[in-house]
Short mmCIF file of C-alpha atoms in Angstrom, two decimals:
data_model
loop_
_atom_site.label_atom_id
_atom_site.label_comp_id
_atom_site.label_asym_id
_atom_site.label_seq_id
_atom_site.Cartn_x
_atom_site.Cartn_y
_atom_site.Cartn_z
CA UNK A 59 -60.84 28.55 -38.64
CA UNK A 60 -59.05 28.83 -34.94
CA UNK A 61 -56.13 26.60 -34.23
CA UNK A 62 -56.59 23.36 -33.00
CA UNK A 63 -56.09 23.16 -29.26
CA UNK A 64 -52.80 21.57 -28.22
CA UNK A 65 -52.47 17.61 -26.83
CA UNK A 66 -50.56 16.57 -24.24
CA UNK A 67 -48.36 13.82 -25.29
CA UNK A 68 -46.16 13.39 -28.58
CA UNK A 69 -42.83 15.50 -28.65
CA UNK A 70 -44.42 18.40 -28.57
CA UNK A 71 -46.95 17.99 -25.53
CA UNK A 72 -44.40 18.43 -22.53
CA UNK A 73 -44.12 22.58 -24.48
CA UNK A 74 -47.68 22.98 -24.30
CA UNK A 75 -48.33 21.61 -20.66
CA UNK A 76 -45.47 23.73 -19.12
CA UNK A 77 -47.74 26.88 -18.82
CA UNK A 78 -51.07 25.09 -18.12
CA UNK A 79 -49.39 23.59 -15.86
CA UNK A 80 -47.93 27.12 -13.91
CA UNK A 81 -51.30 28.23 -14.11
CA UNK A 82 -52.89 25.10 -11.98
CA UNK A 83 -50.25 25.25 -9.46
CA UNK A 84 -50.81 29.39 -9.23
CA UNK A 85 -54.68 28.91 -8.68
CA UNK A 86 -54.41 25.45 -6.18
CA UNK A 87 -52.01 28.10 -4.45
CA UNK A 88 -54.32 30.81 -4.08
CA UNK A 89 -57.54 28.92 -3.44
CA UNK A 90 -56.08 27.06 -0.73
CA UNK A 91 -54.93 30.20 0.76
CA UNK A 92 -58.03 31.98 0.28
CA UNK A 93 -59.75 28.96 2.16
CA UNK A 94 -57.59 29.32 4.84
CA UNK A 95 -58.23 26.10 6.82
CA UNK A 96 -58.92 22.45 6.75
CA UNK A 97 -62.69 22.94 4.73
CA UNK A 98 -64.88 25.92 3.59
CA UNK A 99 -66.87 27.90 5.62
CA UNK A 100 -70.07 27.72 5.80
CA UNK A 101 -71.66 24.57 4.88
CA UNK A 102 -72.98 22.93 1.68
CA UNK A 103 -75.79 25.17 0.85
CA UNK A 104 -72.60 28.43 1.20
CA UNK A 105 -70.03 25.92 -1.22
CA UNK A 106 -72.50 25.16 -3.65
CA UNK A 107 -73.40 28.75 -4.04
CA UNK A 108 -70.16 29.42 -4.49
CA UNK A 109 -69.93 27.01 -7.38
CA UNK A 110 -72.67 27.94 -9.21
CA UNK A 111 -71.62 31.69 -9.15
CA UNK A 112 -68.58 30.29 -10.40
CA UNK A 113 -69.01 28.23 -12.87
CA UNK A 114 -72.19 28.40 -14.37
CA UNK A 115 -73.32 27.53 -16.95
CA UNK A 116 -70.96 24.53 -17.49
CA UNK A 117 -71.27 24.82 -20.52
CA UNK A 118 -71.36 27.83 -22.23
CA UNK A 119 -71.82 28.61 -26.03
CA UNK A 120 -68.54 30.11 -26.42
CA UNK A 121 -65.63 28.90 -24.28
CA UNK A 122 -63.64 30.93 -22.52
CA UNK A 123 -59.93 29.28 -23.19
CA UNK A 124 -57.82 27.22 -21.59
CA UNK A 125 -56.16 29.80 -19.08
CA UNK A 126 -59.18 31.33 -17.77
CA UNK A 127 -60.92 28.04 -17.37
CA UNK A 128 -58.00 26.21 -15.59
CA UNK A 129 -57.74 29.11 -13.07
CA UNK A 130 -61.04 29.55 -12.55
CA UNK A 131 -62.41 26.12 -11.89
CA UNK A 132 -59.27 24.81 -10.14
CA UNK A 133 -58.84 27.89 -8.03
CA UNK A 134 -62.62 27.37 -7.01
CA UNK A 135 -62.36 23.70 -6.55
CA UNK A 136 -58.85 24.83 -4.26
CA UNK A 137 -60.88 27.44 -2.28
CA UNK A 138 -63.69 24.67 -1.66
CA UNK A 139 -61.69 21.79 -0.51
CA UNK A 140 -61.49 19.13 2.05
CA UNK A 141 -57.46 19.49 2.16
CA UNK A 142 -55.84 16.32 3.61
CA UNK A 143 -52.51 17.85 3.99
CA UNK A 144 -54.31 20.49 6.70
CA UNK A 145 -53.41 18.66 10.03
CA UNK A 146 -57.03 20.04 11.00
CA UNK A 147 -58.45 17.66 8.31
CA UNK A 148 -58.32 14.08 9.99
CA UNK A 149 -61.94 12.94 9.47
CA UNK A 150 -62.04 9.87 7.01
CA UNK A 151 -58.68 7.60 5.53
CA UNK A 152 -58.35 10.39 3.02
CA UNK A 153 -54.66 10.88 2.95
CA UNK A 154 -52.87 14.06 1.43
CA UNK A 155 -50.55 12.37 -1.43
CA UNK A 156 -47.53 12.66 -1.95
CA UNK A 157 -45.84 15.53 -4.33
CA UNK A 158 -43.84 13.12 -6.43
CA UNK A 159 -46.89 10.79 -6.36
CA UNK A 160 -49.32 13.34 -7.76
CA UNK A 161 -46.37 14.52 -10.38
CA UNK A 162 -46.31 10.89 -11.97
CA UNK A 163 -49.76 10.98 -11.98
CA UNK A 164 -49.68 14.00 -14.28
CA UNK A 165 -47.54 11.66 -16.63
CA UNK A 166 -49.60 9.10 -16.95
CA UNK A 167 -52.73 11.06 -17.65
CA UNK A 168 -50.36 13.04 -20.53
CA UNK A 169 -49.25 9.58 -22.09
CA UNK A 170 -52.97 7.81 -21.45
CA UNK A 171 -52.19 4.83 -21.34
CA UNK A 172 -55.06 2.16 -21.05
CA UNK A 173 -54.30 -1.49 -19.80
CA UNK A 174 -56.75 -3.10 -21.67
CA UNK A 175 -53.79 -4.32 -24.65
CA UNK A 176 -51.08 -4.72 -24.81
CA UNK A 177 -50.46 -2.30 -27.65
CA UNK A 178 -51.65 0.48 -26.07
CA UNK A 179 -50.02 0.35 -23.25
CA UNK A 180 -46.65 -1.50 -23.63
CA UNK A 181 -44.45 -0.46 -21.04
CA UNK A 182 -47.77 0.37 -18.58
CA UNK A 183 -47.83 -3.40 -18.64
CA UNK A 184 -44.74 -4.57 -18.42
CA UNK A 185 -44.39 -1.97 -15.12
CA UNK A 186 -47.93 -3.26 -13.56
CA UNK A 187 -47.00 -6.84 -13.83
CA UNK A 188 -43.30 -6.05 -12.56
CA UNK A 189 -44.59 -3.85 -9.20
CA UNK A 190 -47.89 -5.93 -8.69
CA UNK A 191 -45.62 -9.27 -8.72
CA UNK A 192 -42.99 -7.40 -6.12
CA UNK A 193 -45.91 -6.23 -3.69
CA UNK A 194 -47.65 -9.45 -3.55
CA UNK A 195 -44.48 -10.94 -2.70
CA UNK A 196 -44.34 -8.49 0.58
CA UNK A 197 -47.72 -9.99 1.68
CA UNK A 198 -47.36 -13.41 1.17
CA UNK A 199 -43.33 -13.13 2.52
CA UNK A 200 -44.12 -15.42 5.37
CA UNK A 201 -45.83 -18.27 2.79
CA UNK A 202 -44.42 -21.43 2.26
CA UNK A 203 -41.89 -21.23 -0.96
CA UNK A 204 -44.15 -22.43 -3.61
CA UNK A 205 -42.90 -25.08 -5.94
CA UNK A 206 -40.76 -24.48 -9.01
CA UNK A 207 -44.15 -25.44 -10.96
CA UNK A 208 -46.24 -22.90 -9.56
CA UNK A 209 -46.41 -19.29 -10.16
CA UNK A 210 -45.79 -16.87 -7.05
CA UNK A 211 -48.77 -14.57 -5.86
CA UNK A 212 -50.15 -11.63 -7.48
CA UNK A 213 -52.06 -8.81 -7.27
CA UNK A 214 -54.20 -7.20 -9.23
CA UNK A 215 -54.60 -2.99 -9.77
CA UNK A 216 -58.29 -2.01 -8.61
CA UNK A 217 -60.01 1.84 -7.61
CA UNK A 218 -59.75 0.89 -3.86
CA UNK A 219 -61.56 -1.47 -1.58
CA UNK A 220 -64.69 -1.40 -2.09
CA UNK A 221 -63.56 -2.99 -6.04
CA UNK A 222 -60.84 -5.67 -4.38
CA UNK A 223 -63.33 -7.04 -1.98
CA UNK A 224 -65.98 -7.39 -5.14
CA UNK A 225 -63.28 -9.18 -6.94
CA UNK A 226 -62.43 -11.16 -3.43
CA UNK A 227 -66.05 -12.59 -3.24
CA UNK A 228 -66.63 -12.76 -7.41
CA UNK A 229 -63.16 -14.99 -7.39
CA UNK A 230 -64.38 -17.01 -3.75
CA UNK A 231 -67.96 -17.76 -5.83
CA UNK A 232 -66.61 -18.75 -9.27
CA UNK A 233 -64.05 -21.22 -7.58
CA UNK A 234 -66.51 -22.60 -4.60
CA UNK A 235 -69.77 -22.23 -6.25
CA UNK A 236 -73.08 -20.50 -4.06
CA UNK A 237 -70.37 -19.24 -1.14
CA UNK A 238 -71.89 -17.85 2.04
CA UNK A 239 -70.29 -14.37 3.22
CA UNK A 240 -69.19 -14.70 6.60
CA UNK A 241 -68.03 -11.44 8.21
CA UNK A 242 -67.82 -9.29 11.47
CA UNK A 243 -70.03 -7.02 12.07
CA UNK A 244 -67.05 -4.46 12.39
CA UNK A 245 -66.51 -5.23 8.23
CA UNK A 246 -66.35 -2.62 5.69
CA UNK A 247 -69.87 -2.44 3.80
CA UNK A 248 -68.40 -3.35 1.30
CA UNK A 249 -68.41 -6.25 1.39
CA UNK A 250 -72.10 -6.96 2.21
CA UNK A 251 -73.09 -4.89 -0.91
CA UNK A 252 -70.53 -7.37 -3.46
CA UNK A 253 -72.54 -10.02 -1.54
CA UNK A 254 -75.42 -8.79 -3.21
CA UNK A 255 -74.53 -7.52 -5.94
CA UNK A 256 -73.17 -11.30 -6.72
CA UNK A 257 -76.22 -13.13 -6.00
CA UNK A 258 -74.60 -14.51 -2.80
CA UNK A 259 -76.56 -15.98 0.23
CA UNK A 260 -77.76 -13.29 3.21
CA UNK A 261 -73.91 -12.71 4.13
CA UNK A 262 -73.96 -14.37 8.11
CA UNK A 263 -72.59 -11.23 10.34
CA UNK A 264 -71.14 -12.44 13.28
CA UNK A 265 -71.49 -9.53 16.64
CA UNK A 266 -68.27 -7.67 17.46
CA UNK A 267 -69.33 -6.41 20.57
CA UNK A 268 -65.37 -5.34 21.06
CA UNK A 269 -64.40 -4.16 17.63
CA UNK A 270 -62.78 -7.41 16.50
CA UNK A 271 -63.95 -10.78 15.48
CA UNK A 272 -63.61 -13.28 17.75
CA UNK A 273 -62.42 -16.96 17.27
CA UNK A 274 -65.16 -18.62 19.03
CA UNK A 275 -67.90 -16.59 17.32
CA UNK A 276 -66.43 -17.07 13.63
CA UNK A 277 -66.57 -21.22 14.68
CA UNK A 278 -70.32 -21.04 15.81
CA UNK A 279 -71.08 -18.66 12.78
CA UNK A 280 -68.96 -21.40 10.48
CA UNK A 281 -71.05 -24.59 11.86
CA UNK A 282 -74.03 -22.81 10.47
CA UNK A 283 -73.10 -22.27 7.02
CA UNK A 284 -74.44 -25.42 5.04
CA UNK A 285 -72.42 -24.48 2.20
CA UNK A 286 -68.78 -23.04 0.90
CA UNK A 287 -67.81 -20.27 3.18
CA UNK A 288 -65.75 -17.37 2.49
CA UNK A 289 -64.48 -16.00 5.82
CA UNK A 290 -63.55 -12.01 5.55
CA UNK A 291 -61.53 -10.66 8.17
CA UNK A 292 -60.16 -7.04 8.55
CA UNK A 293 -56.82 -5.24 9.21
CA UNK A 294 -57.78 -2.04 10.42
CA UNK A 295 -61.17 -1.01 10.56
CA UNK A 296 -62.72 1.84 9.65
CA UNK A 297 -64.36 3.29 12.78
CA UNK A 298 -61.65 2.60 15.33
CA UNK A 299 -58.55 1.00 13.41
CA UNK A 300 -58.28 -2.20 15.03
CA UNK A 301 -57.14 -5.69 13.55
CA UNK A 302 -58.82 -9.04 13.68
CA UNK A 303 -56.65 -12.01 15.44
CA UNK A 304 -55.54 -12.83 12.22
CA UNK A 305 -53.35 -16.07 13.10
CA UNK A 306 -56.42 -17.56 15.25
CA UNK A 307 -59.00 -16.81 12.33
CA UNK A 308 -57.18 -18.11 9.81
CA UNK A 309 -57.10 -21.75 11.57
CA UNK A 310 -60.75 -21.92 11.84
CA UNK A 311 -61.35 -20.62 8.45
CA UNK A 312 -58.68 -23.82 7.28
CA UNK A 313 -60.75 -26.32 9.75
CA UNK A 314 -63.81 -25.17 8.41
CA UNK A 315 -62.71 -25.67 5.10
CA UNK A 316 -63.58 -22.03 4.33
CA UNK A 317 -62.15 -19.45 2.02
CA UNK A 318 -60.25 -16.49 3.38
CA UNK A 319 -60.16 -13.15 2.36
CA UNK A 320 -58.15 -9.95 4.54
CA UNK A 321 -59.31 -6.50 3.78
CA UNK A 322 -56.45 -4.42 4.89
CA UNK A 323 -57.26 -1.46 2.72
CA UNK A 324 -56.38 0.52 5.88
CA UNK A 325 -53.60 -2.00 7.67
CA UNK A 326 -51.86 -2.99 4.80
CA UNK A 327 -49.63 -0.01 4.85
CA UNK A 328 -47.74 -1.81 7.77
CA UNK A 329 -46.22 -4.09 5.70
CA UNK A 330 -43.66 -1.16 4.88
CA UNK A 331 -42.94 -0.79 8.74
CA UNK A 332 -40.27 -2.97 10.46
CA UNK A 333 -41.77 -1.45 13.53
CA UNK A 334 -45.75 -2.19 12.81
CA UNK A 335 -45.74 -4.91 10.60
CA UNK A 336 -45.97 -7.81 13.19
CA UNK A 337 -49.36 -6.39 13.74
CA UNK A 338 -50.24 -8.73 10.11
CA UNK A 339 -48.68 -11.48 11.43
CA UNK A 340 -50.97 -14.15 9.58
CA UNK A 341 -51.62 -12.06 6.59
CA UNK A 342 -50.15 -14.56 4.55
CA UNK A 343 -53.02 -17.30 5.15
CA UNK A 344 -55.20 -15.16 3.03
CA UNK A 345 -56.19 -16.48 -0.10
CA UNK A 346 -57.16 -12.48 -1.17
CA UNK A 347 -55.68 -9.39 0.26
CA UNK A 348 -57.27 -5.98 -0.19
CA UNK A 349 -54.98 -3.24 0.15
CA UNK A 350 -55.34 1.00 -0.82
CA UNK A 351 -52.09 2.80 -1.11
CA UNK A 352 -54.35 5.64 -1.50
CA UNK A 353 -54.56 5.31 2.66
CA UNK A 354 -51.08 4.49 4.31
CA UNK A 355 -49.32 4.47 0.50
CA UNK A 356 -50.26 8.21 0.71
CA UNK A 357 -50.82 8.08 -3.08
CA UNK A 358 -53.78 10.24 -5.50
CA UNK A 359 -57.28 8.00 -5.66
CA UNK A 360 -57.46 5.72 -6.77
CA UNK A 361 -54.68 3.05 -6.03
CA UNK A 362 -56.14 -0.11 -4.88
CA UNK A 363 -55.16 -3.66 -5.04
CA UNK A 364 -56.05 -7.17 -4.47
CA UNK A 365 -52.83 -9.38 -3.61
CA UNK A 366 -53.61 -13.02 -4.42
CA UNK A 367 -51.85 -16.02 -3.26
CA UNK A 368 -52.27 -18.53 -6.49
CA UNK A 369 -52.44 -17.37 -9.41
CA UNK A 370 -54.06 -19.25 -11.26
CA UNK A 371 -57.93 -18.60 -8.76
CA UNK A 372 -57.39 -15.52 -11.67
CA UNK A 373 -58.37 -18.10 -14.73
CA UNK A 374 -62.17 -17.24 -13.56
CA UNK A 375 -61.52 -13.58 -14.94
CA UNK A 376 -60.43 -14.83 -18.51
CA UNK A 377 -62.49 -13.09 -20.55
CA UNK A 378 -62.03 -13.31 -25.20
CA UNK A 379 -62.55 -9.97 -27.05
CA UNK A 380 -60.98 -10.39 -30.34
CA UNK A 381 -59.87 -7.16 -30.65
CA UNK A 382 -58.03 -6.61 -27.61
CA UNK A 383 -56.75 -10.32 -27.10
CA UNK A 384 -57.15 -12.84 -29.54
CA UNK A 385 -56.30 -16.10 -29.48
CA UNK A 386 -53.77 -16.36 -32.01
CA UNK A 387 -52.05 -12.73 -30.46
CA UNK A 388 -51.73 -14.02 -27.14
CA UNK A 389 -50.33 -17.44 -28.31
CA UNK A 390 -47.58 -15.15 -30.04
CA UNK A 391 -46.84 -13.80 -26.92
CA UNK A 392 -49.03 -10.39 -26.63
CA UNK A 393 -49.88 -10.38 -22.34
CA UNK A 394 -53.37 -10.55 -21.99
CA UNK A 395 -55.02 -7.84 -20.34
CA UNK A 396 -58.25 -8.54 -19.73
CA UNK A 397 -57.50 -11.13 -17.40
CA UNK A 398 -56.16 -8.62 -14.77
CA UNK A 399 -59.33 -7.03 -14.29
CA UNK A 400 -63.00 -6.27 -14.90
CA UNK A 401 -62.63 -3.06 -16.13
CA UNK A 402 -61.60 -2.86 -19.76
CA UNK A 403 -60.51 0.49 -19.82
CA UNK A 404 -57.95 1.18 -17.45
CA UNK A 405 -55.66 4.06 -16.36
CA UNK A 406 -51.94 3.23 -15.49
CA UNK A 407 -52.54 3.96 -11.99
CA UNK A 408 -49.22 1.85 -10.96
CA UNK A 409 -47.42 4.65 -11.88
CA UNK A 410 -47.29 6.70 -9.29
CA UNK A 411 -46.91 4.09 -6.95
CA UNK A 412 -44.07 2.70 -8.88
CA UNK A 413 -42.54 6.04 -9.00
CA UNK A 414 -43.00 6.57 -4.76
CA UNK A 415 -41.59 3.01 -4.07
CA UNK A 416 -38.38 3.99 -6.11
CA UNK A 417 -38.35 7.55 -4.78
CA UNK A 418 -38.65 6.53 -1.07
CA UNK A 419 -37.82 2.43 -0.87
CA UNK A 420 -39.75 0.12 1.60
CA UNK A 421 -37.49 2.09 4.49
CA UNK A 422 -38.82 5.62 3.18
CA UNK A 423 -42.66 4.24 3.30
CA UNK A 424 -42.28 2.45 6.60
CA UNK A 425 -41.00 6.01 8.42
CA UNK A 426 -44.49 7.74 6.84
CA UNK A 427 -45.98 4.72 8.29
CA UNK A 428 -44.36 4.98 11.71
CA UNK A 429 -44.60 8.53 12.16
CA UNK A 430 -48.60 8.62 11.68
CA UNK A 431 -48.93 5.76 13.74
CA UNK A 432 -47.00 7.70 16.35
CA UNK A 433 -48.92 10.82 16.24
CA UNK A 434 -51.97 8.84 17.24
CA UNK A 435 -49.92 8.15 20.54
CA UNK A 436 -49.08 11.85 20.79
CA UNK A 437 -52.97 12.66 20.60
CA UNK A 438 -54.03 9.88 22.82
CA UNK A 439 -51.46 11.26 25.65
CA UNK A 440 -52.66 14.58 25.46
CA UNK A 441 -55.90 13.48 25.52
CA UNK A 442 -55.65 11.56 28.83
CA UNK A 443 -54.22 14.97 29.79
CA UNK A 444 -57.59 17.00 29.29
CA UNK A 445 -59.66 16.42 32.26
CA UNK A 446 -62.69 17.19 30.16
CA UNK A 447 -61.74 14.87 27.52
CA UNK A 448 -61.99 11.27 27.59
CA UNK A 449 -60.58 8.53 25.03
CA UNK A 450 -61.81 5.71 24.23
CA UNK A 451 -58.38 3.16 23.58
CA UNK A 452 -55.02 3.70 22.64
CA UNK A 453 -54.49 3.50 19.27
CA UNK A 454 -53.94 0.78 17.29
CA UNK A 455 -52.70 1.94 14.22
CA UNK A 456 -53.64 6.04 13.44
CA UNK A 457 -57.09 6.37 14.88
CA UNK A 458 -58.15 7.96 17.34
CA UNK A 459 -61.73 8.05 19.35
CA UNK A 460 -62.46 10.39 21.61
CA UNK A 461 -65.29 12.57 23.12
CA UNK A 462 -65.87 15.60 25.75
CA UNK A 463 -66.94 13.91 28.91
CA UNK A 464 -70.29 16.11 29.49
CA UNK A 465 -71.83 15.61 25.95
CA UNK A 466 -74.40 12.97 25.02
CA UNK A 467 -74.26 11.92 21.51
CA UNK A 468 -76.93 14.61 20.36
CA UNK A 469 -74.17 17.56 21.02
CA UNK A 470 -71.36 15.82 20.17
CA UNK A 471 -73.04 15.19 16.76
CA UNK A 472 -73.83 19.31 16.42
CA UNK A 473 -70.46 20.26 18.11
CA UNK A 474 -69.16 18.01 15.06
CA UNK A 475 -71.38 19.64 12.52
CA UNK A 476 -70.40 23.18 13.90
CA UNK A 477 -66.56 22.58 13.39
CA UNK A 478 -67.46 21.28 9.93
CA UNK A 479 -69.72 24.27 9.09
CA UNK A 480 -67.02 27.00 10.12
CA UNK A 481 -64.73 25.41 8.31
CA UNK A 482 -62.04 24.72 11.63
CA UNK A 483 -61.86 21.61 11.80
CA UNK A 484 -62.33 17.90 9.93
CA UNK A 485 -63.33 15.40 12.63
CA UNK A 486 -65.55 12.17 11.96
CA UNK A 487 -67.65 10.33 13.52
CA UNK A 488 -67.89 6.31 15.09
CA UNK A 489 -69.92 4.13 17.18
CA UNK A 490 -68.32 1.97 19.76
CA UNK A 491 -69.62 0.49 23.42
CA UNK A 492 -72.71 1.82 22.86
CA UNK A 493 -71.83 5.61 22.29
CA UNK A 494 -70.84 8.51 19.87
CA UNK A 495 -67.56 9.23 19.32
CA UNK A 496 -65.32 11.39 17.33
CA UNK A 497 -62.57 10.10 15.32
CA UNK A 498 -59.39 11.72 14.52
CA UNK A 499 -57.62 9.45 11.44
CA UNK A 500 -54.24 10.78 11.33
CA UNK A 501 -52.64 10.12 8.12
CA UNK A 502 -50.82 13.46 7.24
CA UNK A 503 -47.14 12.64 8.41
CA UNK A 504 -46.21 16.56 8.85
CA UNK A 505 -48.99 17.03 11.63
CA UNK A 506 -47.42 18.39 14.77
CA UNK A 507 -47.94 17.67 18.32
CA UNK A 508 -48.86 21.79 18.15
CA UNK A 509 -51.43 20.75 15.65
CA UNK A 510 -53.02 18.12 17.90
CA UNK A 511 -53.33 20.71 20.41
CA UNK A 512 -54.89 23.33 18.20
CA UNK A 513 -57.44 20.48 17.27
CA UNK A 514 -58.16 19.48 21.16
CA UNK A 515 -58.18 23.16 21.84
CA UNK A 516 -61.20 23.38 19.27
CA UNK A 517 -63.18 20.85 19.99
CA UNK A 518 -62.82 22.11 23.53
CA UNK A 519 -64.69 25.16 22.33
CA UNK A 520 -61.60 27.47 22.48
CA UNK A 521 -60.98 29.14 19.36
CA UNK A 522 -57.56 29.79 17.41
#
């Protein structure tokens, strides 16, 4: 009979990891440098060739151990990756994480924790509870001290946004009953799809003609809505960045006797910046807050979270399975779980974030934070430098949209497809005033104003 293949965690798994280990960061070394650039050449049907040559069949009769596999596979998925950390690579809010980040994430995958109990994950929960409890505090700094009977905000652990704002709208309808979605038309889809995926009223989209929602539409939209209203405003949208008049929306949504929720997956991040966090002034009217360190937190997917102002709106999530929190357990004084979330199973994803806010402080995030936001001002300038270039706004907080001024939308689209196909260049793609644009998200804090240049120089048709 062959030997049992080795775990990971016990005294002996750190022994047995150190070589596997080696041999992932030897083949994510010489994939990415066999790639060469920001993203493969030569399109899907040229990558998924490549994969199938590779590693087919998936599953073979006889494996092939653990060394070949992990250099194979993880070499291939190397050579066939988006990076994020290549400054060409500024498509989507896909940030490059952080080293130490991605090394506590190795840790908690070894130790596999779930946060579902309490007993198997003791210190997991004790950490989550500490850090979630600390971060909702940053949000909801500017809130009124709450009484000495109340319990201070929270936030719960979630994949990312698209999860918070489900939870946002679940927690708006259990405590208000049939609540009407009323949202931008600049809002993350997101939202629209928890809307119905909850059963919710047609969701009322009010026009953003200018990016942002604005006051006097979200009143007429709000004398509409015969019912409970959940207002959803955004810090930092996805197309262009920008951030609703927070202050101004959150007095309507309180006249109106509405519920509000702030998605600030992307924005959030300020809250680490002395420099750029007046830009949430208001955040702290919210009665939900979605936020994704895996965007301006620069952390591994997932790390999301939903920040919540009073506790106890979380009482709708209580949930009894007697084998993870009975009564009598939790009376003794196990935490209960289940209440955090509606996963059961859950990794300990506050790790890694735990681990980066000790590593770098509040101070150490807010310079990432600053930086990136200042590298959108480098590429705007040189922008506005390029005759045949035009840009569509200064930044707000690390986007960028911009376009060559002799292509309609049909070429821009192919001249984005062609850097994308050769493998130069990751640009996306957003609609505003009527017209294409493309969109530089700049969220790698090493990019260079050289780098910017190399990626204007492209895009101008000039080729490295």
């Amino acid at each position: 009979m062959s030997a049992l293949p080795p775990l990971a965690g016990g005294t002996h798994g750190a022994t047995h990891l150190r070589p596997l280990v080696a041999t992932v960061l030897r083949a994510l070394g010489t994939g990415a440098a066999t790639r060469g650039g920001p993203l493969p050449a030569g399109g899907p049907a040229a990558v998924t060739h490549r994969v199938r040559a590779t590693a087919a069949p998936a599953i073979p009769e006889q494996g092939t151990g653990a060394e070949e596999a992990l250099h194979t596979l993880v070499r291939m998925l190397a050579e066939g990756a988006a990076d994020p950390a290549d400054p060409l690579c500024a498509a989507h809010l896909h940030c490059p994480p952080l080293a130490v980040a991605t090394a506590a994430d190795l840790a908690a995958s070894a130790l596999n924790p779930s946060l579902d109990s309490w007993d198997q994950a003791p210190a997991a929960s004790a950490l989550e509870a500490l850090v979630t409890t600390e971060l909702a505090a940053l949000v909801y700094r500017d809130a009124p001290t709450p009484g000495p009977a109340t319990e201070p905000p929270t936030a719960l652990v979630t994949t990312g946004g698209t999860e918070s704002n489900q939870l946002a709208l679940l927690l708006a309808r259990e405590l208000h009953g049939r609540t009407t979605l009323v949202c931008g038309a600049n809002a993350h889809h997101s939202l629209r799809r928890a809307a119905w995926l909850l059963g919710l009223p047609e969701p009322q989209l009010v026009p953003t003609p200018t990016g942002t929602l604005h006051p006097e539409d979200l009143h007429t939209a709000l004398s509409r809505v015969p019912g409970p209203a959940l207002v959803a405003a955004t810090a930092g949208t996805t197309d262009a960045g920008l951030i609703d008049p927070l202050p101004d929306l959150a007095r309507l949504a309180a006249q109106h006797g509405a519920r509000l929720h702030l998605d600030a997956a992307y924005g959030g991040g300020l809250l680490f910046s002395d420099t750029h966090s007046h830009l949430l002034t208001g955040i702290h009217h919210a009665h939900t807050v979605t936020l994704d360190a895996h965007k301006l937190g620069w952390q591994p997917v997932a790390t999301g979270l939903l920040a919540v102002r009073d506790p106890r709106d979380l009482a709708h999530l209580t949930t009894r399975a007697d084998y993870l929190n009975a009564d009598d357990d939790t009376e003794a004084g196990l935490p209960d779980l289940l209440t955090r979330s509606l996963r059961t199973t859950r990794r300990p994803d506050v790790l890694k974030l735990a681990v980066t806010l000790r590593a770098l402080g509040r101070h150490g995030i807010g310079a990432l934070v600053d930086q990136v936001c200042a590298r959108a001002h480098v590429l705007a300038d040189l922008i506005t430098r390029r005759p045949h270039l035009e840009l569509h706004a200064a930044p707000i907080i690390s986007t960028v949209l911009f376009r060559p001024r002799d292509a309609d939308d049909h070429h821009l689209a192919a001249l984005r497809r062609r850097l994308l196909h050769d493998g130069d260049a990751v640009l996306g793609r957003a609609h505003a005033d009527g017209r294409l644009w493309l969109k530089a998200t700049l969220l790698n804090p090493h990019t260079s104003p050289h780098d910017l240049t190399t990626l204007l120089d492209l895009v101008e048709g000039h080729p490295r």
